[in-house]
Amino acid sequence: MSALKSFISTFSLFLQKVRTIILDLGTALILLFLIIAVAGALFSSGPDVKDPSGRVLFIDPAGSVVDQEAFNSDFLFNVGGDPSAEQIQTRDLIKLIRAAAEDSDIPAVVIDFSSTDFAGPTTAINIAKELKALRESGKRVIAFNDRLSTTSYLMASQASEIWVHPVGSISVRGLGGMRNYNKDLFENLKINFHNYSQGDFKSATETNWRSNMSDNDRMQREALLFPIWDEMKSLMAEGRGIQADDIQSFADDYVGFFGEAAIGNIAYAQANNIIDGTKSFPEFRQYMIEEFGLDEESETETYKTISYSEYSKQIDDDISESGNQIAVITAEGTIMEGDISQGVAGANGVVKQIRSAHEDENTKAIVFRVNSPGGSIIASEMMRDELRAAKNKGLKVIVSMGDYAASGGVYISTPADFIFAEPTTITGSIGVAIALPTFENAMDYIGVNFDGVVTSKHGGWDLTQPIDDDLDKIFASWGADAYDRFVNFVAESRSKSYEDIKAVAGGRVWLATDALEIGLVDEIGGIDSAIAYAAESAEIDDYKVEYYGQELSPEELILKELLENFDVSLGEPRVLSALDGISKLYETLIDIREPKALFTCKDCLVDLD
């Protein structure tokens, strides 16, 4: 025994030394990076400002297009990481595109969205419409890609011409996807799943206790996906001067999976005006030199270009001196307790922003931008409570719904005086998701027994034990009470009866145009419409718009500024796109270690490629 204790003690000391060395090394690397960055700031004038006159603007966002950028708490330790993990705010990208449309010094724009993720279908459609307006302004827009997917082709189709590499890829696969249904697996593993979800359409947990998709879930998904897909096809077809059926045929018969060497797809696309043709990288470069001239300042032979990051720094900000402020606060991603991070609408952070806004005497109204399919009940309550505190001060609260404002996204919208939603916003899902596994059969099978002493009937219960009748009633009432509270809040918010809201609730997901008809939203419109309405409601003509973002510490702010000024990527470890990130977070949430009721909507997440 003494030998074992000696070994453990020695090993513990070894681990402490290793930990100390690792921490010291990490700290040294961070300090070295900061020293280099600060030295660069002191002894360099920064990057040269390139004159955009006569230069082709190159727009190739690499990263995720989101409503509001957010940073993980450990971003200081991830500099130099994955450069594709950048975040591009939707409003910044739109501002850039609109500025280019009005800039007579820019002869053309080249676009490549093959490395761009979008928060959801509405964001993608909105950016495509901005590119369409850019082309219709008379600006020459040229798309050149080595690979095109559904969303990147949606962007490219708005260009004046589309060129693809001869051995690249083009594949328009449409929307939707498959979910795994695990009932048989759990039965084989002797795991029992108990469903206490509220709402006949609330299918967030049905993959755990069904072998296939329920009829209700199939119906609501079809009601969402087909109209959104029709809108995308319409934009693609209109941009290319072809029919929507041509896009559908291409999607059905020329699907691609490998991202390269889709030679048959490219040949079909060229023959049917889906693209203009093919060019290799040298051929495209020579084509652009012939069209727009040789860049005499470049070290290599190329055409005159300016990157979108260089150009964006030269766009004048709309700075208002008004003492009136419209505060725009964003809840984007999974609603959870804690701080804001990528793909997570952290309630602590969002509440802090709301409080900061309503405590500012210059704030005349709040626009609450919701781009979330829900999450934690208590976190949703925290946001709702703080919005009500703002209303109690006489401030108008206007909600602007983005790609998703469903389940918890609806819950946090209930204090609104008025709700705007985009045409393809996914909303509704007024219900409660709760399902939990128990492992009593598995424990029995492997020969594990439990015994002990408790001072209350269920004091020793956990997921390794069965649910008796009394506990079953407790869990059922738990979900029912949360659902009843949800329906009541929505009914009060929408000035409708409990029965009216319950009739359209049931966990069902609605497209915004349908939600408007049943009274869940007030008007179809984007965030600009919401801001204008907020100003009108506050009875102010002169105002500035203040976008509230995540607060960083002084050292984080300094590092962020240094990195941005010298074009160094923050290198976030894997930005959670508001699709993949939210989906992964839901999988974590549903992997219950303790029973938990959630306002979540897995039904509303649309798979884009």
Coordinates of C-alpha atoms in Angstrom, one line a residue:
M1 CA 0.0 0.0 0.0
S2 CA 2.9 2.4 0.9
A3 CA 4.4 1.7 -2.5
L4 CA 1.1 2.6 -4.2
K5 CA 0.8 5.8 -2.2
S6 CA 4.5 6.7 -3.1
F7 CA 3.7 6.1 -6.8
I8 CA 0.6 8.3 -6.7
S9 CA 2.4 11.0 -4.9
T10 CA 5.3 11.0 -7.3
F11 CA 2.9 10.9 -10.3
S12 CA 0.9 13.9 -8.9
L13 CA 4.1 15.9 -8.6
F14 CA 5.0 15.0 -12.1
L15 CA 1.6 16.1 -13.4
Q16 CA 1.9 19.4 -11.5
K17 CA 5.3 20.1 -13.1
V18 CA 4.0 19.2 -16.6
R19 CA 1.0 21.5 -16.0
T20 CA 3.3 24.3 -14.9
I21 CA 5.5 23.9 -17.9
I22 CA 2.6 23.9 -20.3
L23 CA 1.0 27.0 -18.7
D24 CA 4.4 28.8 -18.7
L25 CA 5.0 27.9 -22.3
G26 CA 1.5 29.1 -23.3
T27 CA 1.9 32.3 -21.4
A28 CA 5.3 32.9 -23.1
L29 CA 3.8 32.4 -26.5
I30 CA 1.0 34.8 -25.9
L31 CA 3.4 37.4 -24.6
L32 CA 5.7 36.9 -27.5
F33 CA 2.7 37.4 -29.9
L34 CA 1.6 40.5 -28.1
I35 CA 5.2 41.9 -28.2
I36 CA 5.4 41.3 -31.9
A37 CA 2.0 42.8 -32.5
V38 CA 2.7 45.9 -30.4
A39 CA 6.1 46.4 -31.9
G40 CA 4.5 46.2 -35.3
A41 CA 2.0 48.8 -34.3
L42 CA 4.7 51.2 -33.0
F43 CA 7.2 50.8 -35.9
S44 CA 4.9 50.3 -38.8
S45 CA 2.5 52.7 -40.5
G46 CA 0.2 49.8 -41.0
P47 CA -1.0 48.3 -44.3
D48 CA -1.0 50.7 -47.3
V49 CA -4.4 52.0 -48.3
K50 CA -5.0 50.9 -51.8
D51 CA -6.7 53.3 -54.2
P52 CA -9.8 51.4 -55.5
S53 CA -10.1 53.5 -58.6
G54 CA -10.2 51.3 -61.7
R55 CA -9.8 48.1 -59.6
V56 CA -12.1 45.1 -59.6
L57 CA -13.6 44.5 -56.1
F58 CA -13.0 40.8 -55.0
I59 CA -15.7 39.6 -52.6
D60 CA -14.8 36.1 -51.3
P61 CA -16.0 35.8 -47.6
A62 CA -14.3 32.9 -45.9
G63 CA -16.3 32.1 -42.8
S64 CA -19.8 32.4 -41.4
V65 CA -22.3 35.2 -42.2
V66 CA -24.0 36.0 -38.9
D67 CA -26.2 38.8 -37.5
Q68 CA -23.7 39.7 -34.7
E69 CA -20.1 38.5 -34.3
A70 CA -19.3 36.7 -31.0
F71 CA -16.1 35.4 -29.4
N72 CA -15.5 32.3 -27.4
S73 CA -14.1 33.0 -24.0
D74 CA -10.8 31.4 -24.9
F75 CA -10.2 33.3 -28.1
L76 CA -7.0 34.9 -26.8
F77 CA -5.4 31.4 -26.8
N78 CA -6.5 30.6 -30.3
V79 CA -4.7 33.2 -32.4
G80 CA -3.2 31.7 -35.5
G81 CA -5.8 29.0 -35.7
D82 CA -8.2 28.1 -38.4
P83 CA -8.5 31.2 -40.8
S84 CA -11.7 29.9 -42.2
A85 CA -13.4 30.5 -38.8
E86 CA -14.0 34.2 -39.5
Q87 CA -17.3 35.9 -38.9
I88 CA -18.9 38.3 -41.3
Q89 CA -21.7 40.4 -40.0
T90 CA -24.7 40.5 -42.4
R91 CA -25.1 44.2 -42.1
D92 CA -21.4 44.8 -42.9
L93 CA -21.6 42.6 -46.0
I94 CA -24.7 44.3 -47.2
K95 CA -23.1 47.7 -46.6
L96 CA -20.1 46.6 -48.7
I97 CA -22.2 45.4 -51.6
R98 CA -24.4 48.6 -51.6
A99 CA -21.3 50.8 -51.5
A100 CA -19.8 49.0 -54.5
A101 CA -23.1 49.5 -56.4
E102 CA -22.8 53.2 -56.0
D103 CA -19.0 53.5 -56.5
S104 CA -18.3 54.6 -60.1
D105 CA -14.6 54.0 -59.5
I106 CA -15.2 50.2 -59.2
P107 CA -15.6 48.9 -62.8
A108 CA -16.6 45.3 -61.7
V109 CA -17.0 42.9 -58.9
V110 CA -15.8 39.3 -58.7
I111 CA -17.6 37.1 -56.3
D112 CA -16.7 33.7 -54.9
F113 CA -18.9 32.4 -52.0
S114 CA -17.6 28.8 -52.1
S115 CA -16.0 29.2 -48.6
T116 CA -19.0 31.0 -47.0
D117 CA -21.4 29.6 -44.5
F118 CA -24.8 31.3 -43.8
A119 CA -26.7 31.5 -40.5
G120 CA -29.7 30.1 -42.3
P121 CA -31.7 30.2 -45.6
T122 CA -33.1 33.7 -44.9
T123 CA -29.6 35.2 -44.6
A124 CA -28.5 33.4 -47.8
I125 CA -31.5 34.7 -49.7
N126 CA -31.1 38.2 -48.4
I127 CA -27.4 38.3 -49.6
A128 CA -28.4 36.9 -52.9
K129 CA -31.0 39.7 -53.4
E130 CA -28.3 42.3 -52.6
L131 CA -26.1 40.8 -55.3
K132 CA -29.0 40.9 -57.7
A133 CA -29.5 44.6 -56.9
L134 CA -25.7 45.1 -57.5
R135 CA -26.0 43.5 -61.0
E136 CA -29.2 45.5 -61.7
S137 CA -27.4 48.7 -60.8
G138 CA -25.4 48.3 -64.0
K139 CA -22.3 47.0 -62.2
R140 CA -20.6 44.1 -64.0
V141 CA -20.6 41.1 -61.6
I142 CA -18.4 38.1 -62.4
A143 CA -18.5 34.8 -60.5
F144 CA -15.4 32.5 -60.7
N145 CA -15.3 29.4 -58.6
D146 CA -13.6 26.0 -58.6
R147 CA -16.6 24.5 -56.8
L148 CA -20.2 25.6 -56.4
S149 CA -22.8 24.2 -53.9
T150 CA -26.4 25.1 -53.4
T151 CA -25.8 28.4 -51.5
S152 CA -22.6 29.4 -53.4
Y153 CA -24.5 28.9 -56.7
L154 CA -27.4 30.9 -55.3
M155 CA -24.9 33.8 -55.0
A156 CA -23.1 33.1 -58.3
S157 CA -26.4 33.0 -60.2
Q158 CA -26.9 36.7 -59.4
A159 CA -23.7 37.5 -61.4
S160 CA -23.6 38.8 -64.9
E161 CA -21.5 35.8 -65.9
I162 CA -20.4 32.5 -64.2
W163 CA -17.1 30.7 -64.8
V164 CA -16.1 27.4 -63.2
H165 CA -12.8 25.6 -63.3
P166 CA -12.8 22.7 -65.9
V167 CA -12.2 20.0 -63.3
G168 CA -14.0 21.8 -60.5
S169 CA -17.5 21.0 -59.3
I170 CA -21.0 22.3 -59.4
S171 CA -23.8 20.6 -57.5
V172 CA -27.2 22.2 -56.5
R173 CA -28.5 19.6 -54.0
G174 CA -31.4 21.6 -52.6
L175 CA -32.5 21.6 -49.0
G176 CA -33.2 19.1 -46.2
G177 CA -31.5 15.9 -45.1
M178 CA -31.9 12.7 -43.1
R179 CA -32.0 12.2 -39.3
N180 CA -31.1 9.0 -37.5
Y181 CA -33.9 7.4 -35.6
N182 CA -32.6 5.4 -32.7
K183 CA -35.5 3.4 -31.2
D184 CA -34.3 0.0 -32.3
L185 CA -30.7 0.9 -31.2
F186 CA -31.9 1.9 -27.7
E187 CA -34.0 -1.2 -27.4
N188 CA -31.0 -3.4 -28.4
L189 CA -29.0 -1.5 -25.7
K190 CA -31.9 -2.1 -23.3
I191 CA -32.3 1.7 -22.8
N192 CA -35.8 3.0 -22.2
F193 CA -36.8 6.5 -23.5
H194 CA -39.6 8.4 -21.8
N195 CA -41.2 11.2 -23.8
Y196 CA -42.9 14.0 -21.9
S197 CA -42.8 16.6 -24.8
Q198 CA -45.8 18.9 -25.1
G199 CA -47.3 19.4 -28.6
D200 CA -48.2 16.9 -31.3
F201 CA -45.7 18.5 -33.7
K202 CA -42.9 18.9 -31.2
S203 CA -40.5 16.4 -32.8
A204 CA -37.2 17.5 -31.3
T205 CA -36.9 14.3 -29.3
E206 CA -38.7 11.8 -31.5
T207 CA -35.4 10.4 -33.0
N208 CA -34.9 8.8 -29.6
W209 CA -38.2 6.9 -29.4
R210 CA -39.3 6.4 -33.0
S211 CA -37.9 4.3 -35.9
N212 CA -39.0 6.8 -38.5
M213 CA -40.3 10.3 -39.0
S214 CA -43.7 11.1 -37.7
D215 CA -46.4 12.2 -40.1
N216 CA -46.8 15.5 -38.3
D217 CA -43.1 16.2 -38.5
R218 CA -43.0 15.3 -42.2
M219 CA -45.9 17.6 -42.9
Q220 CA -44.4 20.6 -41.1
R221 CA -41.0 20.1 -42.7
E222 CA -42.5 19.9 -46.2
A223 CA -44.5 23.1 -45.4
L224 CA -41.1 24.8 -44.6
L225 CA -38.6 23.4 -47.0
F226 CA -40.5 23.5 -50.3
P227 CA -41.5 27.2 -50.2
I228 CA -37.9 28.2 -49.2
W229 CA -36.5 26.0 -52.0
D230 CA -39.0 27.5 -54.5
E231 CA -37.7 31.0 -53.5
M232 CA -34.1 29.9 -54.0
K233 CA -34.9 28.2 -57.4
S234 CA -36.7 31.4 -58.5
L235 CA -33.7 33.6 -57.7
M236 CA -31.3 31.2 -59.4
A237 CA -33.5 30.8 -62.5
E238 CA -34.2 34.6 -62.8
G239 CA -30.5 35.4 -62.5
R240 CA -29.7 33.0 -65.3
G241 CA -32.7 33.7 -67.6
I242 CA -33.9 30.1 -67.3
Q243 CA -36.8 28.3 -65.7
A244 CA -37.1 27.1 -62.2
D245 CA -37.8 23.6 -63.6
D246 CA -34.3 23.7 -65.2
I247 CA -32.8 24.2 -61.8
Q248 CA -34.9 21.3 -60.3
S249 CA -33.8 19.0 -63.1
F250 CA -30.2 19.8 -62.5
A251 CA -30.6 19.2 -58.8
D252 CA -32.4 15.9 -59.4
D253 CA -30.1 14.4 -62.0
Y254 CA -26.7 16.0 -61.6
V255 CA -25.9 15.8 -57.9
G256 CA -22.2 15.9 -56.8
F257 CA -20.5 14.7 -53.7
F258 CA -16.8 15.1 -54.1
G259 CA -16.2 18.8 -54.7
E260 CA -14.0 18.2 -57.8
A261 CA -13.9 16.4 -61.1
A262 CA -17.6 16.8 -61.7
I263 CA -17.0 17.1 -65.4
G264 CA -20.4 15.8 -66.5
N265 CA -22.2 18.2 -64.2
I266 CA -20.1 21.1 -65.6
A267 CA -20.8 20.1 -69.2
Y268 CA -24.6 19.9 -68.5
A269 CA -24.5 23.2 -66.7
Q270 CA -22.8 24.9 -69.5
A271 CA -25.0 23.4 -72.2
N272 CA -28.2 24.5 -70.3
N273 CA -27.0 28.1 -69.4
I274 CA -26.7 27.2 -65.7
I275 CA -23.1 28.6 -66.1
D276 CA -21.4 30.5 -68.9
G277 CA -18.4 28.2 -69.2
T278 CA -15.1 27.1 -67.8
K279 CA -11.7 28.7 -67.3
S280 CA -8.6 27.6 -65.5
F281 CA -7.0 30.0 -63.1
P282 CA -4.4 31.3 -65.7
E283 CA -7.2 31.6 -68.3
F284 CA -9.4 33.6 -65.9
R285 CA -6.5 35.8 -64.9
Q286 CA -5.7 36.6 -68.5
Y287 CA -9.4 37.2 -69.3
M288 CA -9.6 39.7 -66.5
I289 CA -6.3 41.4 -67.6
E290 CA -7.8 41.8 -71.1
E291 CA -11.0 43.2 -69.7
F292 CA -9.7 45.5 -66.9
G293 CA -6.0 46.0 -67.5
L294 CA -2.7 44.9 -66.0
D295 CA -1.9 45.8 -62.5
E296 CA 1.4 47.6 -62.8
E297 CA 1.9 47.8 -59.1
S298 CA 1.7 44.0 -58.5
E299 CA 4.8 41.9 -58.2
T300 CA 3.2 39.3 -60.4
E301 CA 1.2 39.6 -63.6
T302 CA -2.4 40.0 -62.7
Y303 CA -5.4 42.2 -63.1
K304 CA -6.2 45.3 -61.0
T305 CA -8.1 44.1 -57.9
I306 CA -8.9 45.2 -54.4
S307 CA -10.0 42.8 -51.6
Y308 CA -13.3 43.3 -49.9
S309 CA -11.4 43.7 -46.5
E310 CA -9.3 46.5 -48.0
Y311 CA -12.3 48.2 -49.6
S312 CA -14.5 47.9 -46.5
K313 CA -11.9 50.0 -44.5
Q314 CA -12.5 52.9 -46.9
I315 CA -16.3 53.0 -46.6
D316 CA -17.5 55.9 -44.6
D317 CA -19.4 55.0 -41.5
D318 CA -22.8 56.6 -41.1
I319 CA -22.1 58.4 -37.8
S320 CA -24.9 60.4 -36.3
E321 CA -24.5 63.0 -33.6
S322 CA -28.1 62.5 -32.5
G323 CA -28.8 62.1 -28.8
N324 CA -31.6 59.7 -29.6
Q325 CA -30.6 56.0 -29.8
I326 CA -32.3 52.9 -31.2
A327 CA -30.6 50.0 -29.5
V328 CA -30.3 46.8 -31.5
I329 CA -29.6 43.7 -29.4
T330 CA -29.1 40.3 -30.9
A331 CA -30.0 36.8 -29.5
E332 CA -28.3 34.5 -32.0
G333 CA -27.8 30.7 -31.6
T334 CA -28.9 28.3 -28.9
I335 CA -30.4 30.0 -25.8
M336 CA -28.4 28.9 -22.8
E337 CA -27.3 30.3 -19.5
G338 CA -23.9 31.9 -19.3
D339 CA -22.0 34.1 -21.6
I340 CA -22.4 34.8 -25.3
S341 CA -20.2 32.8 -27.6
Q342 CA -20.2 31.6 -31.2
G343 CA -23.5 29.8 -31.8
V344 CA -24.8 30.5 -28.3
A345 CA -27.1 33.2 -27.2
G346 CA -25.8 33.3 -23.6
A347 CA -28.5 34.7 -21.4
N348 CA -26.1 36.4 -19.0
G349 CA -24.5 38.4 -21.9
V350 CA -27.8 39.2 -23.7
V351 CA -29.4 40.3 -20.4
K352 CA -26.5 42.6 -19.7
Q353 CA -26.9 44.2 -23.1
I354 CA -30.6 44.8 -22.6
R355 CA -30.0 46.3 -19.2
S356 CA -27.2 48.5 -20.5
A357 CA -29.6 49.7 -23.2
H358 CA -32.6 50.5 -21.0
E359 CA -30.4 52.1 -18.4
D360 CA -29.0 54.5 -21.0
E361 CA -31.1 57.7 -21.0
N362 CA -30.4 58.1 -24.8
T363 CA -32.2 54.9 -25.6
K364 CA -35.6 55.6 -27.0
A365 CA -36.5 52.1 -28.2
I366 CA -35.1 48.6 -28.5
V367 CA -35.0 46.4 -31.5
F368 CA -34.5 42.8 -30.4
R369 CA -33.1 40.7 -33.3
V370 CA -33.9 37.0 -32.7
N371 CA -32.1 34.4 -34.7
S372 CA -32.5 31.3 -32.5
P373 CA -34.4 28.0 -32.5
G374 CA -34.6 28.1 -28.7
G375 CA -32.9 26.3 -25.8
S376 CA -33.0 26.6 -22.1
I377 CA -36.3 27.6 -20.3
I378 CA -34.6 29.5 -17.5
A379 CA -32.3 31.3 -19.9
S380 CA -35.3 32.3 -22.0
E381 CA -37.1 33.6 -18.9
M382 CA -34.0 35.7 -18.1
M383 CA -34.1 37.5 -21.4
R384 CA -37.9 37.9 -21.3
D385 CA -37.8 39.4 -17.8
E386 CA -35.2 42.0 -18.8
L387 CA -37.1 43.0 -21.9
R388 CA -40.2 43.5 -19.6
A389 CA -38.1 45.7 -17.3
A390 CA -37.3 47.8 -20.4
K391 CA -40.9 48.1 -21.2
N392 CA -41.8 49.1 -17.7
K393 CA -39.6 52.1 -18.3
G394 CA -41.8 53.1 -21.2
L395 CA -39.4 51.9 -23.9
K396 CA -40.9 50.2 -27.0
V397 CA -39.6 46.8 -27.8
I398 CA -39.7 45.7 -31.5
V399 CA -38.7 42.2 -32.4
S400 CA -37.1 41.4 -35.7
M401 CA -37.0 37.7 -36.5
G402 CA -34.2 36.3 -38.6
D403 CA -33.6 32.8 -40.0
Y404 CA -35.1 31.2 -37.0
A405 CA -37.2 32.5 -34.1
A406 CA -38.9 29.3 -32.9
S407 CA -39.7 27.7 -29.6
G408 CA -37.5 29.6 -27.1
G409 CA -37.0 32.2 -29.9
V410 CA -40.8 32.8 -29.7
Y411 CA -40.7 32.8 -25.9
I412 CA -38.1 35.6 -25.7
S413 CA -40.2 37.6 -28.3
T414 CA -43.3 37.7 -26.2
P415 CA -42.6 41.1 -24.6
A416 CA -42.6 42.7 -28.0
D417 CA -44.9 45.6 -28.9
F418 CA -44.6 44.6 -32.6
I419 CA -43.0 41.7 -34.4
F420 CA -41.4 41.7 -37.9
A421 CA -40.3 38.5 -39.6
E422 CA -38.6 37.9 -42.9
P423 CA -40.6 36.1 -45.6
T424 CA -38.7 32.9 -45.0
T425 CA -38.3 33.2 -41.3
I426 CA -39.1 29.9 -39.5
T427 CA -41.1 30.5 -36.3
G428 CA -43.7 28.9 -34.1
S429 CA -42.8 25.6 -32.4
I430 CA -44.7 26.6 -29.3
G431 CA -44.2 23.5 -27.2
V432 CA -41.8 21.8 -24.8
A433 CA -39.2 19.2 -25.6
I434 CA -38.4 16.7 -22.8
A435 CA -37.4 13.1 -23.1
L436 CA -35.1 11.1 -20.9
P437 CA -33.5 7.7 -21.0
T438 CA -33.5 5.3 -18.1
F439 CA -31.0 2.4 -17.9
E440 CA -32.6 0.0 -15.5
N441 CA -32.8 -2.8 -18.0
A442 CA -29.2 -2.3 -19.1
M443 CA -28.1 -2.3 -15.5
D444 CA -30.0 -5.5 -14.8
Y445 CA -28.5 -7.1 -18.0
I446 CA -24.9 -6.4 -17.0
G447 CA -25.6 -7.4 -13.4
V448 CA -25.5 -4.0 -11.6
N449 CA -27.8 -3.6 -8.6
F450 CA -28.5 -0.5 -6.6
D451 CA -29.4 -0.2 -2.9
G452 CA -29.0 2.5 -0.3
V453 CA -30.7 4.8 2.3
V454 CA -32.7 7.9 1.4
T455 CA -34.8 10.3 3.5
S456 CA -37.4 11.0 0.8
K457 CA -39.3 8.8 -1.7
H458 CA -37.3 9.8 -4.7
G459 CA -34.2 11.1 -3.0
G460 CA -31.9 8.5 -4.6
W461 CA -33.5 8.3 -8.0
D462 CA -31.3 8.8 -11.1
L463 CA -31.3 7.6 -14.7
T464 CA -30.1 4.1 -13.8
Q465 CA -33.5 3.4 -12.2
P466 CA -37.0 3.0 -13.5
I467 CA -39.7 5.7 -13.4
D468 CA -42.6 4.6 -11.2
D469 CA -46.1 5.9 -11.5
D470 CA -45.6 8.8 -9.1
L471 CA -42.5 10.0 -10.8
D472 CA -44.1 9.6 -14.2
K473 CA -46.9 12.0 -13.1
I474 CA -44.3 14.5 -11.8
F475 CA -42.4 14.6 -15.1
A476 CA -45.7 14.8 -17.1
S477 CA -46.9 17.7 -15.0
W478 CA -43.5 19.4 -15.3
G479 CA -43.8 19.5 -19.1
A480 CA -47.5 20.4 -19.1
D481 CA -47.0 23.3 -16.7
A482 CA -44.1 24.7 -18.8
Y483 CA -46.3 24.4 -22.0
D484 CA -49.3 26.0 -20.3
R485 CA -47.1 29.0 -19.2
F486 CA -45.7 29.3 -22.7
V487 CA -49.1 29.4 -24.4
N488 CA -50.3 31.9 -21.9
F489 CA -47.4 34.2 -22.5
V490 CA -47.9 34.1 -26.3
A491 CA -51.7 34.6 -25.9
E492 CA -51.1 37.7 -23.7
S493 CA -48.4 39.0 -26.1
R494 CA -50.6 38.6 -29.2
S495 CA -53.8 39.8 -27.5
K496 CA -55.5 36.5 -28.2
S497 CA -57.2 33.9 -26.1
Y498 CA -55.4 30.9 -24.7
E499 CA -57.6 28.6 -26.9
D500 CA -56.7 30.6 -30.0
I501 CA -52.9 30.2 -29.4
K502 CA -53.2 26.6 -28.3
A503 CA -54.9 25.8 -31.6
V504 CA -51.8 26.9 -33.6
A505 CA -49.2 25.8 -31.0
G506 CA -48.7 22.1 -30.5
G507 CA -45.0 22.5 -31.3
R508 CA -45.8 23.2 -34.9
V509 CA -43.3 25.2 -37.0
W510 CA -44.6 27.9 -39.3
L511 CA -43.1 29.9 -42.2
A512 CA -43.4 33.6 -41.5
T513 CA -46.0 34.2 -44.2
D514 CA -48.2 31.6 -42.6
A515 CA -47.4 32.9 -39.1
L516 CA -48.6 36.3 -40.2
E517 CA -52.0 34.9 -41.2
I518 CA -52.5 33.1 -37.9
G519 CA -51.4 36.2 -35.9
L520 CA -48.0 35.1 -34.5
V521 CA -46.2 38.0 -36.2
D522 CA -47.4 41.5 -37.2
E523 CA -45.6 42.3 -40.4
I524 CA -43.3 40.8 -43.0
G525 CA -40.1 42.8 -43.1
G526 CA -36.4 42.8 -42.3
I527 CA -34.4 44.5 -39.6
D528 CA -34.4 47.9 -41.4
S529 CA -38.2 47.9 -41.3
A530 CA -38.0 47.0 -37.6
I531 CA -35.6 49.9 -36.9
A532 CA -37.8 52.4 -38.8
Y533 CA -40.9 51.2 -37.0
A534 CA -39.1 51.5 -33.6
A535 CA -38.2 55.1 -34.4
E536 CA -41.8 55.9 -35.5
S537 CA -43.1 54.3 -32.3
A538 CA -40.7 56.3 -30.2
E539 CA -41.9 59.4 -32.2
I540 CA -38.3 60.4 -33.2
D541 CA -37.0 61.5 -36.6
D542 CA -33.4 62.1 -35.6
Y543 CA -31.7 59.1 -34.2
K544 CA -28.6 56.8 -34.4
V545 CA -28.6 53.0 -34.4
E546 CA -26.5 51.4 -31.8
Y547 CA -25.7 47.8 -32.3
Y548 CA -24.9 46.1 -29.0
G549 CA -22.2 43.5 -29.2
Q550 CA -20.3 41.2 -26.8
E551 CA -18.2 43.0 -24.3
L552 CA -14.5 42.1 -24.3
S553 CA -12.0 42.8 -21.6
P554 CA -9.4 45.6 -22.2
E555 CA -6.7 43.2 -23.1
E556 CA -9.0 41.3 -25.5
L557 CA -10.0 44.6 -27.1
I558 CA -6.4 45.6 -27.6
L559 CA -5.5 42.3 -29.2
K560 CA -8.6 42.3 -31.4
E561 CA -7.7 45.8 -32.7
L562 CA -4.1 44.9 -33.3
L563 CA -5.1 41.8 -35.3
E564 CA -7.7 43.6 -37.3
N565 CA -5.4 46.5 -38.1
F566 CA -2.7 44.2 -39.4
D567 CA -5.0 41.7 -41.1
V568 CA -4.2 38.8 -38.8
S569 CA -6.9 36.3 -38.4
L570 CA -8.3 35.8 -34.9
G571 CA -8.4 32.1 -35.8
E572 CA -11.4 31.1 -33.8
P573 CA -11.2 27.3 -33.2
R574 CA -14.3 26.4 -35.3
V575 CA -16.9 29.1 -35.7
L576 CA -20.3 27.6 -34.9
S577 CA -22.2 28.5 -38.0
A578 CA -25.8 29.2 -37.0
L579 CA -26.6 25.9 -38.6
D580 CA -24.0 23.2 -37.9
G581 CA -23.0 24.8 -34.5
I582 CA -26.6 25.1 -33.3
S583 CA -27.3 21.5 -34.5
K584 CA -24.3 20.1 -32.6
L585 CA -25.3 22.0 -29.5
Y586 CA -28.8 20.6 -29.7
E587 CA -27.4 17.1 -29.8
T588 CA -25.5 17.9 -26.6
L589 CA -28.6 19.3 -25.0
I590 CA -30.7 16.3 -25.8
D591 CA -27.9 14.0 -24.4
I592 CA -29.5 14.4 -21.0
R593 CA -27.6 13.6 -17.9
E594 CA -30.3 15.1 -15.7
P595 CA -33.9 15.5 -16.7
K596 CA -34.4 18.8 -18.4
A597 CA -37.3 20.5 -20.2
L598 CA -36.3 22.6 -23.2
F599 CA -37.9 25.2 -25.6
T600 CA -36.0 23.7 -28.6
C601 CA -36.9 23.3 -32.2
K602 CA -34.8 20.8 -34.1
D603 CA -37.5 20.8 -36.7
C604 CA -36.8 24.3 -38.0
L605 CA -33.1 23.8 -38.7
V606 CA -32.6 23.8 -42.5
D607 CA -29.5 21.9 -43.9
L608 CA -27.7 24.0 -46.5
D609 CA -24.8 23.0 -48.6

